[in-house]
Tab-separated table of C-alpha atoms in Angstrom:
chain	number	residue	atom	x	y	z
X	1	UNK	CA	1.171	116.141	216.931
X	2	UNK	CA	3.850	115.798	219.547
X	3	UNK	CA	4.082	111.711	218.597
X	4	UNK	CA	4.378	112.774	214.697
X	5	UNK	CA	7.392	115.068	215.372
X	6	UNK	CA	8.749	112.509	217.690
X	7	UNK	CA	8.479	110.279	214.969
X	8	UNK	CA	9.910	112.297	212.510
X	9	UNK	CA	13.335	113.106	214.561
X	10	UNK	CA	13.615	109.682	215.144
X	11	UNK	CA	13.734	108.711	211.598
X	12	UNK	CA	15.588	112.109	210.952
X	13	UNK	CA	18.032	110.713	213.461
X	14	UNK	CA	18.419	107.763	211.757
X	15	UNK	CA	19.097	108.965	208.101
X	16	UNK	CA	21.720	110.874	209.747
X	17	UNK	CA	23.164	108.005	211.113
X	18	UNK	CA	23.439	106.040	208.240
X	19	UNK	CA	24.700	108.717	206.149
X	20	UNK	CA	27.406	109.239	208.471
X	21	UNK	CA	28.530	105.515	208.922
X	22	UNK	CA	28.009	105.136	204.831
X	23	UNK	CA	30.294	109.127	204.501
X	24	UNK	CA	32.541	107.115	206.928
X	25	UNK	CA	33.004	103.467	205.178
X	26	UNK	CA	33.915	106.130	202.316
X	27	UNK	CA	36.540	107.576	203.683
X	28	UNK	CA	40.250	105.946	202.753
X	29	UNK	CA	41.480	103.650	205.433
X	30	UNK	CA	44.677	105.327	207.310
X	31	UNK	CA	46.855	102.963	208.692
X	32	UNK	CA	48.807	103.622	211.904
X	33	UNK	CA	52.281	103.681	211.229
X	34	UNK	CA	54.554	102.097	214.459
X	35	UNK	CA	57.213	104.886	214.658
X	36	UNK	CA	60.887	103.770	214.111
X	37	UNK	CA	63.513	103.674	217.261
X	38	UNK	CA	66.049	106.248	216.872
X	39	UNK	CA	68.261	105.859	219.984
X	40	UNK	CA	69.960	102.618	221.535
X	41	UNK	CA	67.762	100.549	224.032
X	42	UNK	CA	71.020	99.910	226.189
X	43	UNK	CA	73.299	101.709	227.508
X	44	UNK	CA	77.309	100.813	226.525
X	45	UNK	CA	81.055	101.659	227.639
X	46	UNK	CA	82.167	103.307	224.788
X	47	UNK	CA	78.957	104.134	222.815
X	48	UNK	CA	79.374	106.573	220.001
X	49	UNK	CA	75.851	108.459	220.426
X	50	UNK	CA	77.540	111.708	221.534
X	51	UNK	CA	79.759	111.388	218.426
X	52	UNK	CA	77.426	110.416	215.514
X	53	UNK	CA	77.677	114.490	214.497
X	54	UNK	CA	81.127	113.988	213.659
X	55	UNK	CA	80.966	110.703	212.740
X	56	UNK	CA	77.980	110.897	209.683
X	57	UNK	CA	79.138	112.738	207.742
X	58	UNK	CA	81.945	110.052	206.226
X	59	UNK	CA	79.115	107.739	206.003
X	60	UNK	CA	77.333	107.486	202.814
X	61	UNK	CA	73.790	108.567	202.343
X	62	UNK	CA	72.605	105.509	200.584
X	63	UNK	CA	73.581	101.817	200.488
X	64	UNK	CA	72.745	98.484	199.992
X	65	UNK	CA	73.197	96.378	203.579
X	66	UNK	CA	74.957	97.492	206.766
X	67	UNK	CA	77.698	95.949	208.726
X	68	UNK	CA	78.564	96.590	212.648
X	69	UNK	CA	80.510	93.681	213.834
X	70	UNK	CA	81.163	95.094	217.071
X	71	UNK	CA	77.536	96.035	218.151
X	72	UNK	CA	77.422	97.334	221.634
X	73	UNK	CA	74.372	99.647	222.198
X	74	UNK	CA	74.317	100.208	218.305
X	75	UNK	CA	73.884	104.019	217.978
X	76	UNK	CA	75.017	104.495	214.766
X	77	UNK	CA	72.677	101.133	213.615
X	78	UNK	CA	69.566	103.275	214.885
X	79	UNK	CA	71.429	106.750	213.448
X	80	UNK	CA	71.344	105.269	209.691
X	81	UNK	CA	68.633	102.783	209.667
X	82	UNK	CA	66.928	104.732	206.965
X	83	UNK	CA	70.094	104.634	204.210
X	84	UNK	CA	69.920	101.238	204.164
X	85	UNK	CA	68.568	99.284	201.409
X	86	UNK	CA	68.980	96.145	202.072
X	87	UNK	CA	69.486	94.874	205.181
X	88	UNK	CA	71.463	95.210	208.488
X	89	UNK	CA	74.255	92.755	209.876
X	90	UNK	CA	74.783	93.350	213.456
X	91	UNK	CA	76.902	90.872	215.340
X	92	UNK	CA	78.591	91.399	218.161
X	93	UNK	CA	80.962	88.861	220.528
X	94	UNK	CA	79.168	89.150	223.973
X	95	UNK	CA	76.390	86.593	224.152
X	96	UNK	CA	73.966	87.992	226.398
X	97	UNK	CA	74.042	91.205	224.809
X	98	UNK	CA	73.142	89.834	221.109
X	99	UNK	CA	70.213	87.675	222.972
X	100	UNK	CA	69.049	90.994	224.351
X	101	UNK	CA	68.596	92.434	220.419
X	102	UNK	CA	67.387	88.913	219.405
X	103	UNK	CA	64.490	89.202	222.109
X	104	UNK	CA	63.605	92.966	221.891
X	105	UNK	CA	62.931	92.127	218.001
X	106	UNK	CA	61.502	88.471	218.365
X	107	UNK	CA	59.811	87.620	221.740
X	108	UNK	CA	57.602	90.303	223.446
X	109	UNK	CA	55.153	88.809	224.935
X	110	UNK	CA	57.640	86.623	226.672
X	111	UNK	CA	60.229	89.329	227.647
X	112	UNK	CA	57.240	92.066	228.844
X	113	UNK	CA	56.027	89.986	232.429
X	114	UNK	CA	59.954	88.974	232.575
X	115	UNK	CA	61.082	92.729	232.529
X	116	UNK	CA	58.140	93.448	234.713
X	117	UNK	CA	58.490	90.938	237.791
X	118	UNK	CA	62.318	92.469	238.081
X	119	UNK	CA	60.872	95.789	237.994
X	120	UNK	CA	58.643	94.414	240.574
X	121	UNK	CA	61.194	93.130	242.692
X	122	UNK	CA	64.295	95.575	242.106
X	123	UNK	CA	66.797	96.587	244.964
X	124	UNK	CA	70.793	96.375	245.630
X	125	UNK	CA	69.919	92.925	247.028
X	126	UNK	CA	68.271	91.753	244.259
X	127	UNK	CA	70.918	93.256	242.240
X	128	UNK	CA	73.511	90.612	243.214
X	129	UNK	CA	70.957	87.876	243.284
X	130	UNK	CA	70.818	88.375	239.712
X	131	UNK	CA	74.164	88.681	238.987
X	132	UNK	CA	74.527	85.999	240.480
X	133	UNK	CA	72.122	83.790	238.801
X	134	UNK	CA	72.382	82.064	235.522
X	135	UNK	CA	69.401	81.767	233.482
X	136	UNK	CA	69.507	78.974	230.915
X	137	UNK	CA	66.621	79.886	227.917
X	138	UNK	CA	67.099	83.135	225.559
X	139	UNK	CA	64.544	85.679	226.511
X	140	UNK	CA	65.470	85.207	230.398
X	141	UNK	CA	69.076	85.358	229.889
X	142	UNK	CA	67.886	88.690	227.708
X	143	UNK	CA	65.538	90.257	230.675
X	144	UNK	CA	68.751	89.557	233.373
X	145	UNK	CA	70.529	91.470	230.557
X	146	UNK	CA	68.609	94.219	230.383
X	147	UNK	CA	67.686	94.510	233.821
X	148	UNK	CA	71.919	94.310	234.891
X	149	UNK	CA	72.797	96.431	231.768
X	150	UNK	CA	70.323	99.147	233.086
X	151	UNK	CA	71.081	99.081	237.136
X	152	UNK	CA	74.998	98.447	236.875
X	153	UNK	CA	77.599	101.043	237.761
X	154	UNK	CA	78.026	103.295	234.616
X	155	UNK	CA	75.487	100.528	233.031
X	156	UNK	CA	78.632	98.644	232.785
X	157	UNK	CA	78.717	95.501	231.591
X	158	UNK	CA	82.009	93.691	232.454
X	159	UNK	CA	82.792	89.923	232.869
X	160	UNK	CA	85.532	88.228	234.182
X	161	UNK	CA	88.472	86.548	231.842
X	162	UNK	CA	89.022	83.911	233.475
X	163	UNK	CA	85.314	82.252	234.458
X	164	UNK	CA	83.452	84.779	232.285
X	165	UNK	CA	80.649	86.238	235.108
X	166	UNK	CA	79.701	89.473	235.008
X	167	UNK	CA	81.447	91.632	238.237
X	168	UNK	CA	80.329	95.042	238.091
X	169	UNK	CA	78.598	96.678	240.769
X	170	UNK	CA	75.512	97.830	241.628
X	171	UNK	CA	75.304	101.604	239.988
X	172	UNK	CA	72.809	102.640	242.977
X	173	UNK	CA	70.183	103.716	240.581
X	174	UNK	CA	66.118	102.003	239.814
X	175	UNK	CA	65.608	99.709	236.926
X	176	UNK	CA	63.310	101.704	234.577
X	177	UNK	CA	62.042	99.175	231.976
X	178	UNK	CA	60.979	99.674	228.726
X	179	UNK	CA	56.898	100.509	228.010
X	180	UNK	CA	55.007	98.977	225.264
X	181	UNK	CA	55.492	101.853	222.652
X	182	UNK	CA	59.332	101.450	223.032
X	183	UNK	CA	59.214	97.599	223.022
X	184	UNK	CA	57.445	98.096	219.303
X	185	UNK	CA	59.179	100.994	217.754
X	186	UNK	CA	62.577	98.511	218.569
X	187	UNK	CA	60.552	95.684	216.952
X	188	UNK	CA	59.439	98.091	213.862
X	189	UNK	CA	63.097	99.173	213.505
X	190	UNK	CA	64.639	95.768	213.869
X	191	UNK	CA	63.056	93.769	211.486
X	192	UNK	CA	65.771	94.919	208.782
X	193	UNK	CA	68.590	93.061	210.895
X	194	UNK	CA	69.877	89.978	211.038
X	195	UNK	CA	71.340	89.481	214.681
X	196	UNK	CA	74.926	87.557	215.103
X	197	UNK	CA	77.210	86.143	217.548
X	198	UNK	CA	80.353	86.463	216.688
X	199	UNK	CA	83.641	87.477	216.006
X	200	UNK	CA	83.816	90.316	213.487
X	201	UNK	CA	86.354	88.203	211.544
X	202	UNK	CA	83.654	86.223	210.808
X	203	UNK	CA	81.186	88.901	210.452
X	204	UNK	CA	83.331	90.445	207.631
X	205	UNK	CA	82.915	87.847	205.257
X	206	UNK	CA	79.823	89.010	204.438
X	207	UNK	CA	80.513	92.037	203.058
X	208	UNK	CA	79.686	92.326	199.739
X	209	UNK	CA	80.481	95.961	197.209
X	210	UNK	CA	77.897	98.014	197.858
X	211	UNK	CA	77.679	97.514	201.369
X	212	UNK	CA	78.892	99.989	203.961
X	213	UNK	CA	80.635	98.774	207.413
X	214	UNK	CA	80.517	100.839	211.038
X	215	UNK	CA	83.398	99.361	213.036
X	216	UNK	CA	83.768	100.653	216.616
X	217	UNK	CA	86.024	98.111	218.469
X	218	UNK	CA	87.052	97.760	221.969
X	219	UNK	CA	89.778	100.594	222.351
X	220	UNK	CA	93.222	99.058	223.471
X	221	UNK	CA	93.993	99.742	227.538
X	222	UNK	CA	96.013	103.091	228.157
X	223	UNK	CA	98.813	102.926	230.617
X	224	UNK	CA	99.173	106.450	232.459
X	225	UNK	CA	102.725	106.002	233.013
X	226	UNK	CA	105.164	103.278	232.245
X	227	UNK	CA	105.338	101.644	236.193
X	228	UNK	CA	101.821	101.341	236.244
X	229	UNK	CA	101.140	97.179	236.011
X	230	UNK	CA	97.587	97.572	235.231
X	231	UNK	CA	96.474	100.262	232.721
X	232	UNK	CA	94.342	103.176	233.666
X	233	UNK	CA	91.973	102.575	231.091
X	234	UNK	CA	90.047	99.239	230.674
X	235	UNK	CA	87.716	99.725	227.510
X	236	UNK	CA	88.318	95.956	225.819
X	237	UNK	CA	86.744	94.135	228.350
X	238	UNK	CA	82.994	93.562	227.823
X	239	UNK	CA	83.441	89.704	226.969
X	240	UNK	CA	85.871	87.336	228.309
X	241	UNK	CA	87.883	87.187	225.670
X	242	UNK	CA	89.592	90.573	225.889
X	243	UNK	CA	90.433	92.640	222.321
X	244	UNK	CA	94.000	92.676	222.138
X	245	UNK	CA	96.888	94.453	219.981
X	246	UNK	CA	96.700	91.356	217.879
X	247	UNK	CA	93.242	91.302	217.446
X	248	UNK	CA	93.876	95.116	215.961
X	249	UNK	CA	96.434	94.327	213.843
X	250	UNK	CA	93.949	91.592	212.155
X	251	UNK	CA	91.038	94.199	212.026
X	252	UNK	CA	93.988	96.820	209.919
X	253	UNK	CA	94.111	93.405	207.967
X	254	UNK	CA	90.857	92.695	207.011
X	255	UNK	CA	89.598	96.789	206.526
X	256	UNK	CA	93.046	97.067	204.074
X	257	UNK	CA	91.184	93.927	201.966
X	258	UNK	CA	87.908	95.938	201.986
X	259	UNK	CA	89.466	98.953	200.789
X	260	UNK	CA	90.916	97.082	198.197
X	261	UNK	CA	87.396	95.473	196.885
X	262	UNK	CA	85.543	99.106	196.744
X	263	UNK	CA	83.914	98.584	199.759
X	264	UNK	CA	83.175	101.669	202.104
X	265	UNK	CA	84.132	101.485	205.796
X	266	UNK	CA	84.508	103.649	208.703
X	267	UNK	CA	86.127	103.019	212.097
X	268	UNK	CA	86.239	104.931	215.349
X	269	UNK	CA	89.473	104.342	217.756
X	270	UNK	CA	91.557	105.975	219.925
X	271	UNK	CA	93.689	108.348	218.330
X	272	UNK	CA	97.371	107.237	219.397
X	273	UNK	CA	100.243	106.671	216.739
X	274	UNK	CA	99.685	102.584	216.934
X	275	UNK	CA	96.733	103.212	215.409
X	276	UNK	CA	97.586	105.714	212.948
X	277	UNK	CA	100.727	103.191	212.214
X	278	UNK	CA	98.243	100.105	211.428
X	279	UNK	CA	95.912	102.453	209.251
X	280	UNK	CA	98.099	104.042	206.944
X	281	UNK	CA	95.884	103.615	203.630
X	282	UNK	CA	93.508	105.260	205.475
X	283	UNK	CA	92.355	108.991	205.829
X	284	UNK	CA	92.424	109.574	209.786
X	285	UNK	CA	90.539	112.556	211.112
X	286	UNK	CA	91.856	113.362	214.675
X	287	UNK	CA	89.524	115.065	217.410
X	288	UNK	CA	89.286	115.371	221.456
X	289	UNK	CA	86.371	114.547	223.275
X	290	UNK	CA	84.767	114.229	227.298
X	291	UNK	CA	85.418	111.102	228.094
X	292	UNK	CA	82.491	110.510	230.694
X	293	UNK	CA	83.258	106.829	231.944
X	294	UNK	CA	86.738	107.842	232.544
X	295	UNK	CA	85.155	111.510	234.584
X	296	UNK	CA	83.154	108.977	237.181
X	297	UNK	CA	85.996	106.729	238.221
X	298	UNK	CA	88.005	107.033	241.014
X	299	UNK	CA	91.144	106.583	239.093
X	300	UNK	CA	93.105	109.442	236.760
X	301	UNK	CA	91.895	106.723	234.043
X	302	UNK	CA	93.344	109.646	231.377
X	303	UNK	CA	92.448	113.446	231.147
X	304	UNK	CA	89.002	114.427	230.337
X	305	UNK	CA	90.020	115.561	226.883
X	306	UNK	CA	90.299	112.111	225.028
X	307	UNK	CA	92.130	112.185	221.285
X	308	UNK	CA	89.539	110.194	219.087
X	309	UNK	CA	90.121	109.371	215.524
X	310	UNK	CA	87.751	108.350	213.007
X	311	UNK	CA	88.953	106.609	210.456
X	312	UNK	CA	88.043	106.100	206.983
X	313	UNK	CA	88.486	103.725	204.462
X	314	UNK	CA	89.858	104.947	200.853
C-alpha cells in the first residue's frame, strides 16, 4: 500500500511538473528593458542641471536630431533624450572629456578593471601621480578622466593655455566610480549619439531644419572692478584654447544664420548687455541664480545672485 501511494505522488509530482514548465514555455517572453540615464555621469563648471526647469520649456517637445556643440557634463542631452527622433550630435572641444563619452558608450569591459584599480589605489598622492601622467590609448586617457573629473576641487577640470595639462587640485574628497547598472543605463542612453571633437563651428554645419540645437558656451571672464588684471571669474577655461569675445561674436554669427534657415536654437549665457548687444534677433529671458562654484572660492568671484539669460532663437 504505502509503495503504491508512494508511487502515485511521484508520478503526481511529475505531471505537475511538466504542466508547470509546459504553463510556463506558454507564457509570453518579457524582456528586461536596461533603464535609460537621466542625469550627467560627470560633473562640470558651469553645468545647467539646476536650470533645466527654466530652461525646457523653450525647447520643443519633438524633433528630428539634437545638437550640443559645447558638451560638458551634457544635462540637458540626458534631460531631452526622449524628444529626439533622430539622433544626437554631441561634440565638444576638450579631448579627454569627449573620450570619456566615447568609452562610457563603446568600451566597458575595458574601462570597468581601469576605473576599478584607481578606485583601488585612490589618495591625494595618487591624485597628482595621475595628473601627472599621460596615458596614450582612449579608454585609459577616459578612466584618468573620470577618475580626475570626479576627485578634483569643485570636479574641476582646468588645463593650462600655454602647455595644455590639467592644474587643478586635489578636491579632498574619494573617487566613487560608477557600478555596472550605471555603466549600462549610459550605454542604453548613448547609443542615439554620435560623439565629436570639435569646435562648434564645425559642429554647426550639421544642422539640418528640423533639428533643434542646445548651446551652452564657456561664459566670458567677469572683471569685479576695472583695476583688477585678472578677472574674478574664470568660466572659459576648460581647454587650452580659451573662448574668447571673438569666439562669441562668431557663435551670434552662426545662431543669426540658423534663425534665418527655420532652425530652432536655444542658448544659455551670462546675462550682461554684450550679450544682449550680439543677440538682438533674439528673444532674451533674463533671470538670477546661486552661483555655487563662485560660493566655494576664496575670491569675491561675483555675488551669489548671478544674472543668467537664456536665449532663444526666433
Amino acid at each position: 500500500m504505502l509503495d503504491r501511494i508512494s508511487h502515485e505522488q511521484t508520478e503526481c509530482l511529475r505531471r505537475t511538473e511538466a504542466e508547470i514548465l509546459e504553463l510556463l514555455d506558454n507564457q509570453p517572453r518579457v524582456e528586461t528593458v536596461t533603464p535609460r540615464a537621466v542625469k550627467p555621469f560627470v560633473r562640470w563648471a558651469g553645468g545647467k542641471t539646476r536650470l533645466l526647469p527654466k530652461i525646457l520649456p523653450f525647447v520643443p517637445d519633438s524633433f528630428e536630431n539634437y545638437h550640443e556643440p559645447f558638451l560638458g557634463g551634457g544635462a540637458m542631452f540626458f534631460a531631452v533624450q526622449e524628444r529626439i527622433t533622430g539622433r544626437a550630435h554631441l561634440t565638444d572641444l576638450n579631448e579627454h572629456l569627449v573620450n570619456a563619452w566615447v568609452a562610457v558608450r563603446d568600451h566597458h569591459d575595458e574601462l570597468r578593471p581601469l576605473l576599478a584599480w584607481y578606485l583601488e589605489h585612490d589618495s591625494k598622492n595618487f591624485y597628482y601621480e595621475v595628473r601627472a601622467s599621460s596615458p596614450s590609448g582612449l579608454v585609459e586617457k577616459a578612466a584618468r578622466f573620470l577618475y580626475l573629473n570626479g576627485t578634483s576641487w569643485n570636479h574641476l577640470w582646468r588645463e593650462n593655455s600655454k602647455t595644455g595639462a590639467m592644474n587643478a587640485p586635489w578636491g579632498d574628497r574619494s573617487f566613487k566610480s560608477f557600478d555596472d547598472s550605471v555603466l549600462e543605463s549610459l550605454k542604453h542612453t548613448l547609443s542615439i549619439a554620435d560623439v565629436h571633437h570639435g569646435d562648434f563651428r564645425t559642429a554647426l554645419e550639421r544642422v539640418e531644419e528640423g533639428d533643434f540645437v542646445y548651446l551652452d558656451p564657456p561664459y566670458l571672464p567677469v572683471f569685479s572692478n576695472t583695476e583688477e588684471k585678472e578677472p574674478t571669474s574664470k568660466f572659459n577655461k576648460y581647454t587650452a584654447k580659451v573662448f574668447e569675445l571673438s569666439d562669441l561674436e562668431e557663435l551670434a554669427r552662426v545662431c543669426s544664420e540658423l534663425s534665418d534657415r527655420g532652425v530652432k536654437w536655444v542658448m544659455s549665457n551670462r546675462d550682461t548687455e554684450g550679450v544682449r548687444d550680439l543677440f538682438p534677433f533674439a528673444d532674451i529671458i533674463g533671470f538670477t541664480t546661486n552661483r555655487s562654484l563662485a560660493a566655494q572660492s576664496k575670491r569675491a568671484v561675483e555675488s551669489r545672485l548671478s544674472p543668467e539669460a537664456i536665449v532663444v532663437g526666433k
